[in-house]
PDB file of C-alpha atoms in Angstrom:
ATOM      1  CA  MET N 370      59.779 118.891 105.737  1.00 51.00           C
ATOM      2  CA  THR N 371      62.124 119.181 102.785  1.00 51.00           C
ATOM      3  CA  THR N 372      66.420 120.120 102.712  1.00 55.00           C
ATOM      4  CA  ASN N 373      67.692 122.086 100.545  1.00 60.00           C
ATOM      5  CA  LYS N 374      71.333 120.939  98.765  1.00 66.00           C
ATOM      6  CA  HIS N 375      73.035 122.346  96.342  1.00 64.00           C
ATOM      7  CA  ASP N 376      74.936 120.367  93.398  1.00 62.00           C
ATOM      8  CA  GLU N 377      78.266 120.956  91.736  1.00 67.00           C
ATOM      9  CA  ASP N 378      76.921 123.956  90.020  1.00 69.00           C
ATOM     10  CA  GLY N 379      75.307 125.740  92.781  1.00 68.00           C
ATOM     11  CA  ARG N 380      71.821 124.825  91.738  1.00 68.00           C
ATOM     12  CA  LYS N 381      69.447 124.356  94.524  1.00 65.00           C
ATOM     13  CA  ILE N 382      68.317 120.766  94.754  1.00 64.00           C
ATOM     14  CA  GLU N 383      65.193 119.545  97.473  1.00 63.00           C
ATOM     15  CA  MET N 384      65.128 116.780  98.859  1.00 66.00           C
ATOM     16  CA  GLY N 385      62.022 115.651  99.986  1.00 72.00           C
ATOM     17  CA  LYS N 386      60.966 113.803 103.114  1.00 73.00           C
ATOM     18  CA  THR N 387      61.451 110.158 102.032  1.00 74.00           C
ATOM     19  CA  TYR N 388      65.414 111.335 101.707  1.00 74.00           C
ATOM     20  CA  THR N 389      65.262 112.967 105.433  1.00 77.00           C
ATOM     21  CA  TRP N 390      64.020 109.990 106.573  1.00 74.00           C
ATOM     22  CA  ALA N 391      66.138 107.278 104.819  1.00 78.00           C
ATOM     23  CA  ARG N 392      69.401 109.443 106.219  1.00 78.00           C
ATOM     24  CA  LYS N 393      68.112 109.545 109.326  1.00 78.00           C
ATOM     25  CA  ALA N 394      67.894 105.929 109.585  1.00 76.00           C
ATOM     26  CA  LEU N 395      70.231 104.966 107.936  1.00 80.00           C
ATOM     27  CA  GLY N 396      72.580 106.962 109.653  1.00 78.00           C
ATOM     28  CA  SER N 397      71.483 106.286 113.118  1.00 80.00           C
ATOM     29  CA  PHE N 398      72.116 102.607 112.174  1.00 82.00           C
ATOM     30  CA  TRP N 399      75.385 103.345 111.264  1.00 80.00           C
ATOM     31  CA  GLU N 400      76.066 105.170 114.209  1.00 82.00           C
ATOM     32  CA  THR N 401      75.104 102.253 116.324  1.00 81.00           C
ATOM     33  CA  ARG N 402      76.982  99.524 113.863  1.00 81.00           C
ATOM     34  CA  ARG N 403      79.930 101.456 115.001  1.00 80.00           C
ATOM     35  CA  ALA N 404      79.390 102.180 118.515  1.00 79.00           C
ATOM     36  CA  ALA N 405      79.283  97.950 118.988  1.00 75.00           C
ATOM     37  CA  LEU N 406      82.701  98.273 117.064  1.00 75.00           C
ATOM     38  CA  ARG N 407      83.769 100.089 119.937  1.00 73.00           C
ATOM     39  CA  THR N 408      83.099  98.600 122.898  1.00 69.00           C
ATOM     40  CA  ASP N 409      85.326  95.750 123.366  1.00 65.00           C
ATOM     41  CA  THR N 410      84.460  92.871 125.946  1.00 66.00           C
ATOM     42  CA  GLY N 411      86.669  90.156 126.927  1.00 67.00           C
ATOM     43  CA  MET N 412      88.569  88.311 124.556  1.00 65.00           C
ATOM     44  CA  SER N 413      87.606  86.718 121.101  1.00 77.00           C
ATOM     45  CA  THR N 414      88.157  83.099 120.292  1.00 84.00           C
ATOM     46  CA  VAL N 415      91.976  84.330 118.318  1.00 86.00           C
ATOM     47  CA  GLU N 416      93.415  85.316 121.340  1.00 85.00           C
ATOM     48  CA  TYR N 417      91.874  82.758 123.422  1.00 87.00           C
ATOM     49  CA  ALA N 418      94.071  80.226 120.727  1.00 90.00           C
ATOM     50  CA  LEU N 419      96.830  82.186 120.854  1.00 92.00           C
ATOM     51  CA  GLY N 420      97.102  83.127 124.589  1.00 91.00           C
ATOM     52  CA  LEU N 421      96.681  78.660 124.988  1.00 94.00           C
ATOM     53  CA  LEU N 422      99.724  78.524 122.425  1.00 95.00           C
ATOM     54  CA  THR N 423     101.206  81.272 124.507  1.00 95.00           C
ATOM     55  CA  ALA N 424     101.098  79.363 127.656  1.00 95.00           C
ATOM     56  CA  ALA N 425     102.156  75.854 126.244  1.00 96.00           C
ATOM     57  CA  GLY N 426     105.190  77.579 124.155  1.00 94.00           C
ATOM     58  CA  VAL N 427     105.929  78.417 128.736  1.00 94.00           C
ATOM     59  CA  ALA N 428     105.089  75.124 129.933  1.00 94.00           C
ATOM     60  CA  VAL N 429     106.803  73.572 127.161  1.00 93.00           C
ATOM     61  CA  MET N 430     110.449  75.815 128.372  1.00 91.00           C
ATOM     62  CA  PHE N 431     110.114  75.639 131.635  1.00 89.00           C
ATOM     63  CA  SER N 432     109.479  71.671 131.434  1.00 88.00           C
ATOM     64  CA  LYS N 433     112.777  71.898 129.361  1.00 86.00           C
ATOM     65  CA  VAL N 434     114.620  74.149 131.724  1.00 83.00           C
ATOM     66  CA  VAL N 435     113.940  72.071 134.892  1.00 80.00           C
ATOM     67  CA  THR N 436     114.018  69.001 133.552  1.00 82.00           C
ATOM     68  CA  GLY N 437     117.478  69.684 132.552  1.00 80.00           C
ATOM     69  CA  THR N 438     120.991  68.667 133.736  1.00 81.00           C
ATOM     70  CA  SER N 439     122.343  71.829 135.805  1.00 82.00           C
ATOM     71  CA  VAL N 440     119.074  72.336 137.023  1.00 80.00           C
ATOM     72  CA  ALA N 441     118.084  68.644 137.945  1.00 79.00           C
ATOM     73  CA  GLY N 442     121.927  69.004 139.631  1.00 84.00           C
ATOM     74  CA  ALA N 443     121.419  72.333 141.113  1.00 85.00           C
ATOM     75  CA  LEU N 444     118.047  71.252 143.236  1.00 83.00           C
ATOM     76  CA  GLU N 445     119.818  67.788 144.211  1.00 85.00           C
ATOM     77  CA  SER N 446     122.609  69.421 145.433  1.00 88.00           C
ATOM     78  CA  MET N 447     120.300  71.941 147.253  1.00 88.00           C
ATOM     79  CA  VAL N 448     117.792  68.766 148.926  1.00 88.00           C
ATOM     80  CA  MET N 449     121.560  67.149 150.064  1.00 88.00           C
ATOM     81  CA  LYS N 450     122.635  70.389 151.723  1.00 88.00           C
ATOM     82  CA  ALA N 451     118.958  71.571 153.562  1.00 88.00           C
ATOM     83  CA  LEU N 452     119.306  67.402 154.419  1.00 89.00           C
ATOM     84  CA  ASP N 453     122.785  66.683 155.733  1.00 86.00           C
ATOM     85  CA  ALA N 454     122.566  70.271 158.056  1.00 77.00           C
ATOM     86  CA  PRO N 455     123.919  69.875 161.620  1.00 76.00           C
ATOM     87  CA  PHE N 456     121.068  70.742 163.899  1.00 67.00           C
TER      88      PHE N 456
END
């Protein structure tokens, strides 16, 4: 099987069986590469690292807020009100 192509001047160029086979083989190779790149299963290492850093940052901010004087005072007053409640 031969494939006919034309150059810039419109002249017919005959392509042989080897060209046709190589084009099909490379075409299917690149098709599978593109399909593999499109599938995104799970998180990559970079995404895990960013998630871990974000979680650590949130934990630090939470600990700063909870151990602050205003929050500690509010929690203490809530506990004292609950303990001093009449039955």
